[in-house]
Amino acid sequence: MPNRSEGAPARAGSGVDEGISTLAKQGSITFAGNVVNGIFGFAIVMLMTRFVSPSVYGLFVLATSVILFMQVFANLGLPLAIDYFVPQYLDDGDRGKAKGVIVQVTAAVLATSTLIAVLVAASAGAFADFFREPSLAVALVLLSVSVPMLACYRVLLTSFYSIKKLQYRVLMRDLVRPIVRFAVTYGLLVAGWGLLGLVTGYVVGLLVAITAGAIVFTYKAWDIVSARMERVAAWPVVSYSVPLAMTSVVFVLMGHVDYFVLGFFLDSDDVGIYRVGYMLGSGLMIIFSSLAPVFKPLIAETRDDTALVQSRFRVAARWIAGFTLPTAITLSLGASSYLAVLYTPQYAEASAVVALLCAAFLFNVTFGGPDGSLLQGMGYSRVVFANTLALFGTNLVVSAALVPLIGIEGAAIGSAAALFLVGVLTIGELYYLDRIHTFTRDFAKIVVAGVPAAIAGAPVVLFVRSDLVIVAVLPIVVVGTYALTLVATDAFTDDDARMAAEFGPSAPGWLPTGILK
């Protein structure tokens, strides 16, 4: 397929791509939210692992995995059409059609999600029999009410993405939901509710977050809400969404297939231990998930200008790699210590899981992300679907083959193999379809700087005996060495300075780039 555009990137009158500023500004807002959400996420899991046994926690993980998988069938992938079509209608000044997309998608997913919720409740016993966990039936019946709630939650999130006002998404997803969930879960666990407390905290946190999000969106996007709705043709929305719906089914199943395979072959406590390791390893997603919500709309609105798309992709990839690489090194080297300190020593069994997943997520998020956000923004939904099939197939086959032999490490190898494969596929597809790639000298400097950082961090783990000291010292050594290497190799660019400027007015003052000489 030939390039869409061979011309120079579309720029503002000043000759500067304003999309970089938008990416940085909204990305910084999302990053702050992700940090808060991550802190509460770790805190909730720490709370659970201290008040309930690994088997009870593993049972809860299985129940939520089933719910999240079934919920994908409920929304049909339609919420993903919101942050693809709405930015285009808003760019054309057509608020009536933008409202039409949101309203039509909401009505459709409410209807289908209600049917799926009834199906989950009715088949709870069958799921419990399959995993040989009788208590799973009770958890699924209670959690079934969250299926339509999750559909509405996804619609609200993508609606905030589409208007590029991610501070309101942060409020709903990263503040209200985790705070309420933590408070309710803590109170119920202290009262001795056990599994029922975990389920109730999950549902109440989701309900309060949806209520807050709906109120904020109505108030802050009143120009869309108050516009006269114009119905949009269903076929373009469906034709874009259906491949992504199937992609979401496969992708969510891929994200939970580890738990299903472990639950089938092993015990629920193995599921709980693996979940803790997976969560720590997937913490590398924080930078990618901060930029991805605004990155996709920015790509969608300029998808016909290949040069501009490549420019934005290269800046995003550098920042994702630059923040993710030292984090991956730190977690890989100190996995056992972090698991023992943050949770309890019994979870240190998942240290190999953390190391494997850190390497895989690092590679994958740098080149388009595990959900193919770059390809989605460029309109290649069918390519994303094919990639996700490869992702799921590889994970399922490898995990099913290795888990009976080597336990939870087999599931980690399955996930890592799948993530590496799709990362390679994405690199090749981007180059084949539009000659887009990130392999430049500036990008190489970001990657190579990780070598001295890893060398500097290794002695901390090898010679220090205290887990607490390792947890405290290792990130300082790794991040410090990495930053000094970037400075020594003159790795910072003009776009880095502009990105940094959006994080704070004084940021360019400490970023050593050529434009600041």
Coordinates of C-alpha atoms in Angstrom, one line a residue, residues 164-491:
K164 CA -9.3 15.1 24.8
K165 CA -10.3 16.2 28.3
L166 CA -8.5 13.5 30.2
Q167 CA -8.5 15.3 33.5
Y168 CA -12.2 14.2 33.9
R169 CA -11.3 10.6 33.0
V170 CA -8.7 10.8 35.7
L171 CA -11.3 12.0 38.2
M172 CA -13.6 9.1 37.4
R173 CA -11.2 6.3 36.8
D174 CA -8.1 7.2 38.9
L175 CA -9.6 9.0 41.9
V176 CA -13.2 8.3 42.6
R177 CA -13.3 4.6 41.7
P178 CA -10.2 3.4 43.5
I179 CA -10.7 5.6 46.6
V180 CA -14.3 4.4 47.1
R181 CA -13.4 0.8 46.3
F182 CA -10.5 0.8 48.8
A183 CA -12.6 2.4 51.5
V184 CA -15.5 0.0 51.1
T185 CA -13.2 -3.1 50.7
Y186 CA -11.2 -2.2 53.8
G187 CA -14.2 -1.7 56.0
L188 CA -15.8 -5.0 54.9
L189 CA -12.6 -7.0 55.3
V190 CA -12.1 -5.6 58.8
A191 CA -15.7 -6.7 59.5
G192 CA -14.8 -10.2 58.3
W193 CA -16.8 -10.3 55.1
G194 CA -14.0 -12.1 53.2
L195 CA -14.8 -12.9 49.5
L196 CA -18.1 -11.0 49.8
G197 CA -16.3 -7.9 50.9
L198 CA -14.0 -8.1 47.8
V199 CA -17.0 -8.4 45.5
T200 CA -19.0 -5.6 47.2
G201 CA -16.1 -3.2 47.2
Y202 CA -15.6 -3.8 43.4
V203 CA -19.3 -3.2 42.6
V204 CA -19.8 -0.1 44.8
G205 CA -16.6 1.5 43.5
L206 CA -17.7 1.1 39.9
L207 CA -21.2 2.4 40.6
V208 CA -20.0 5.6 42.3
A209 CA -17.4 6.2 39.6
I210 CA -20.1 5.9 36.8
T211 CA -22.3 8.4 38.7
A212 CA -19.5 10.9 39.1
G213 CA -18.4 10.5 35.5
A214 CA -21.9 11.0 34.1
I215 CA -22.4 14.2 36.1
V216 CA -19.0 15.6 35.1
F217 CA -19.4 14.8 31.4
T218 CA -22.8 16.4 31.3
Y219 CA -21.5 19.6 32.8
K220 CA -18.1 19.8 31.0
A221 CA -19.3 18.7 27.6
W222 CA -22.6 20.6 27.6
D223 CA -22.0 21.8 24.1
I224 CA -22.3 18.1 22.9
V225 CA -25.0 17.1 25.4
S226 CA -27.2 20.1 24.6
A227 CA -26.7 19.8 20.8
R228 CA -29.6 18.5 18.7
M229 CA -28.8 14.9 18.1
E230 CA -28.3 13.7 14.5
R231 CA -28.5 10.0 13.9
V232 CA -25.4 8.7 12.2
A233 CA -25.3 5.8 9.7
A234 CA -24.9 2.6 11.6
W235 CA -22.8 0.8 9.0
P236 CA -19.6 2.9 9.3
V237 CA -19.7 2.6 13.1
V238 CA -20.4 -1.1 12.9
S239 CA -17.8 -1.8 10.2
Y240 CA -15.2 -0.1 12.3
S241 CA -16.3 -1.6 15.6
V242 CA -17.0 -5.2 14.7
P243 CA -13.3 -6.1 14.0
L244 CA -12.3 -4.3 17.2
A245 CA -15.1 -6.1 19.0
M246 CA -13.6 -9.4 18.0
T247 CA -10.2 -8.0 18.8
S248 CA -11.4 -7.0 22.3
V249 CA -12.9 -10.5 22.9
V250 CA -9.6 -12.1 22.0
F251 CA -7.5 -9.5 23.7
V252 CA -9.4 -9.6 27.0
L253 CA -9.4 -13.4 26.8
M254 CA -5.6 -13.2 26.2
G255 CA -5.3 -11.0 29.3
H256 CA -7.1 -13.6 31.4
V257 CA -6.3 -16.8 29.7
D258 CA -3.4 -17.2 32.1
Y259 CA -5.8 -17.2 35.0
F260 CA -8.2 -19.6 33.2
V261 CA -5.3 -22.0 32.4
L262 CA -3.9 -21.8 35.9
G263 CA -7.3 -22.3 37.4
F264 CA -8.0 -25.4 35.3
F265 CA -4.6 -27.1 35.9
L266 CA -3.6 -25.7 39.3
D267 CA -5.2 -24.4 42.4
S268 CA -6.8 -21.0 43.2
D269 CA -3.8 -20.0 45.4
D270 CA -1.5 -20.4 42.3
V271 CA -3.9 -18.0 40.5
G272 CA -3.6 -15.5 43.3
I273 CA 0.2 -15.6 43.4
Y274 CA 0.5 -15.3 39.6
R275 CA -1.9 -12.4 39.6
V276 CA 0.3 -10.5 42.0
G277 CA 3.4 -11.1 39.8
Y278 CA 1.5 -10.2 36.7
M279 CA 0.2 -6.9 38.2
L280 CA 3.7 -5.9 39.3
G281 CA 5.1 -6.7 35.8
S282 CA 2.3 -4.9 34.0
G283 CA 3.0 -1.8 36.0
L284 CA 5.3 -0.9 33.1
M285 CA 2.1 0.0 31.2
I286 CA 1.7 3.2 33.2
I287 CA 3.5 5.5 30.7
F288 CA 1.9 3.9 27.6
S289 CA -1.5 4.0 29.2
S290 CA -0.9 7.7 30.0
L291 CA -0.3 8.6 26.4
A292 CA -2.5 6.1 24.6
P293 CA -5.9 7.7 25.3
V294 CA -5.0 11.0 23.6
F295 CA -2.5 9.4 21.2
K296 CA -5.2 7.5 19.3
P297 CA -7.5 10.6 18.6
L298 CA -4.4 12.6 17.6
I299 CA -3.5 9.9 15.1
A300 CA -7.1 9.5 13.9
E301 CA -7.6 13.2 13.1
T302 CA -4.4 13.3 11.0
R303 CA -4.4 9.8 9.7
D304 CA -4.0 10.9 6.1
D305 CA -0.7 12.7 6.7
T306 CA 1.9 9.9 7.1
A307 CA 4.8 12.2 7.8
L308 CA 2.9 13.8 10.7
V309 CA 1.8 10.4 12.1
Q310 CA 5.4 9.2 12.0
S311 CA 6.6 12.3 13.8
R312 CA 4.1 11.9 16.6
F313 CA 4.7 8.2 16.9
R314 CA 8.5 8.6 17.2
V315 CA 8.1 11.2 20.0
A316 CA 5.6 9.0 21.8
A317 CA 7.8 5.9 21.4
R318 CA 10.9 7.7 22.8
W319 CA 9.0 8.9 25.9
I320 CA 7.4 5.5 26.5
A321 CA 10.7 3.7 26.1
G322 CA 12.6 6.4 28.1
F323 CA 10.4 6.0 31.2
T324 CA 9.6 2.3 30.8
L325 CA 13.1 1.0 30.4
P326 CA 14.6 2.0 33.8
T327 CA 11.4 0.8 35.5
A328 CA 11.7 -2.6 33.8
I329 CA 15.3 -2.9 34.8
T330 CA 14.5 -2.0 38.4
L331 CA 11.5 -4.5 38.7
S332 CA 13.4 -7.3 36.9
L333 CA 16.4 -7.1 39.1
G334 CA 14.6 -6.6 42.4
A335 CA 11.4 -8.6 41.7
S336 CA 11.8 -10.9 44.7
S337 CA 12.4 -8.1 47.1
Y338 CA 9.5 -6.0 45.8
L339 CA 7.1 -8.9 46.0
A340 CA 8.2 -9.7 49.6
V341 CA 8.0 -6.2 50.8
L342 CA 4.8 -4.9 49.0
Y343 CA 2.9 -8.1 49.7
T344 CA 4.1 -11.0 51.8
P345 CA 7.1 -13.3 51.4
Q346 CA 5.0 -16.1 50.0
Y347 CA 4.4 -14.0 46.9
A348 CA 8.1 -13.9 46.1
E349 CA 7.5 -17.1 44.3
A350 CA 6.3 -15.0 41.4
S351 CA 9.7 -13.2 40.9
A352 CA 10.4 -15.0 37.6
V353 CA 7.0 -14.0 36.4
V354 CA 7.8 -10.4 37.0
A355 CA 11.1 -10.5 35.2
L356 CA 9.7 -12.2 32.1
L357 CA 6.7 -9.9 31.8
C358 CA 8.8 -6.8 32.3
A359 CA 10.9 -7.7 29.3
A360 CA 7.8 -8.5 27.2
F361 CA 5.8 -5.4 28.1
L362 CA 8.8 -3.2 27.5
F363 CA 9.2 -4.4 24.0
N364 CA 5.5 -4.4 23.2
V365 CA 4.4 -1.0 24.5
T366 CA 7.3 0.7 22.7
F367 CA 6.0 -0.3 19.3
G368 CA 2.3 0.5 19.2
G369 CA 1.1 -1.0 22.4
P370 CA -0.6 -4.4 23.2
D371 CA -4.0 -3.0 22.1
G372 CA -2.6 -1.6 18.8
S373 CA -3.6 2.0 19.5
L374 CA -1.5 3.4 16.7
L375 CA -3.0 1.0 14.1
Q376 CA -6.5 1.6 15.5
G377 CA -6.0 5.4 15.1
M378 CA -4.9 4.9 11.5
G379 CA -8.0 2.9 10.8
Y380 CA -6.4 -0.6 10.5
S381 CA -8.9 -2.3 12.7
R382 CA -8.7 -5.6 10.8
V383 CA -5.0 -5.7 11.2
V384 CA -5.4 -5.2 14.9
F385 CA -7.8 -8.1 15.0
A386 CA -5.4 -10.3 13.2
N387 CA -2.6 -9.3 15.6
T388 CA -4.8 -10.0 18.6
L389 CA -5.6 -13.5 17.2
A390 CA -1.9 -14.2 17.0
L391 CA -1.5 -12.8 20.6
F392 CA -4.2 -15.0 22.0
G393 CA -3.3 -18.1 20.1
T394 CA 0.4 -18.0 21.1
N395 CA -0.4 -17.3 24.7
L396 CA -3.0 -20.1 24.9
V397 CA -0.9 -22.8 23.2
V398 CA 2.3 -22.0 25.1
S399 CA 0.6 -21.6 28.5
A400 CA -1.4 -24.7 28.1
A401 CA 1.7 -26.7 27.2
L402 CA 4.0 -25.3 29.9
V403 CA 1.7 -24.7 33.0
P404 CA 1.3 -28.5 33.7
L405 CA 5.1 -28.9 33.5
I406 CA 6.5 -25.9 35.2
G407 CA 3.6 -24.1 36.9
I408 CA 3.1 -20.3 37.0
E409 CA 6.3 -19.7 35.1
G410 CA 4.7 -21.5 32.1
A411 CA 1.9 -18.9 32.0
A412 CA 4.4 -16.1 32.1
I413 CA 6.4 -17.6 29.2
G414 CA 3.2 -17.9 27.3
S415 CA 2.3 -14.2 27.8
A416 CA 5.8 -13.0 27.1
A417 CA 6.1 -15.0 23.9
A418 CA 2.7 -13.6 22.7
L419 CA 3.7 -10.0 23.5
F420 CA 7.1 -10.3 21.7
L421 CA 5.4 -11.8 18.7
V422 CA 2.8 -9.1 18.3
G423 CA 5.5 -6.4 18.9
V424 CA 7.4 -7.8 15.9
L425 CA 4.3 -8.0 13.8
T426 CA 3.4 -4.4 14.5
I427 CA 6.9 -3.2 13.6
G428 CA 6.6 -5.0 10.2
E429 CA 3.0 -3.9 9.5
L430 CA 3.7 -0.2 10.2
Y431 CA 6.6 -0.2 7.8
Y432 CA 4.8 -2.2 5.1
L433 CA 1.6 -0.2 5.2
D434 CA 3.0 3.3 5.6
R435 CA 6.8 3.1 5.8
I436 CA 6.5 4.2 9.5
H437 CA 9.2 3.2 11.9
T438 CA 11.0 4.5 15.1
F439 CA 14.5 3.2 14.4
T440 CA 16.5 6.4 14.5
R441 CA 19.8 7.4 16.2
D442 CA 17.8 9.4 18.8
F443 CA 15.7 6.3 19.7
A444 CA 18.9 4.1 19.9
K445 CA 20.3 6.4 22.5
I446 CA 17.3 5.8 24.7
V447 CA 17.6 2.0 24.5
V448 CA 21.4 1.8 24.8
A449 CA 21.3 3.9 28.0
G450 CA 19.7 0.9 29.7
V451 CA 22.9 -1.1 29.5
P452 CA 25.0 0.8 32.1
A453 CA 21.8 1.2 34.3
A454 CA 21.4 -2.6 34.5
I455 CA 25.1 -3.1 35.2
A456 CA 25.0 -0.5 38.0
G457 CA 21.9 -2.0 39.5
A458 CA 23.1 -5.7 39.5
P459 CA 25.5 -5.3 42.5
V460 CA 22.7 -3.9 44.7
V461 CA 20.7 -7.1 44.3
L462 CA 23.7 -9.4 44.5
F463 CA 25.4 -8.1 47.6
V464 CA 22.7 -6.4 49.7
R465 CA 20.8 -8.8 51.9
S466 CA 17.9 -6.7 53.2
D467 CA 14.8 -6.6 51.0
L468 CA 13.9 -3.2 52.4
V469 CA 17.3 -1.7 51.4
I470 CA 17.1 -3.2 47.9
V471 CA 13.6 -1.7 47.4
A472 CA 14.8 1.7 48.5
V473 CA 18.2 1.9 46.9
L474 CA 17.8 0.0 43.6
P475 CA 15.6 2.5 41.8
I476 CA 17.9 5.4 42.8
V477 CA 20.9 3.6 41.4
V478 CA 19.2 2.5 38.2
V479 CA 17.3 5.7 37.4
G480 CA 20.3 7.9 38.3
T481 CA 22.7 5.9 36.1
Y482 CA 20.2 5.9 33.2
A483 CA 19.6 9.7 33.5
L484 CA 23.3 10.4 33.6
T485 CA 23.9 8.2 30.5
L486 CA 21.2 10.1 28.6
V487 CA 22.9 13.4 29.5
A488 CA 26.3 12.1 28.5
T489 CA 25.1 10.8 25.1
D490 CA 23.2 14.1 24.4
A491 CA 20.0 12.0 24.0

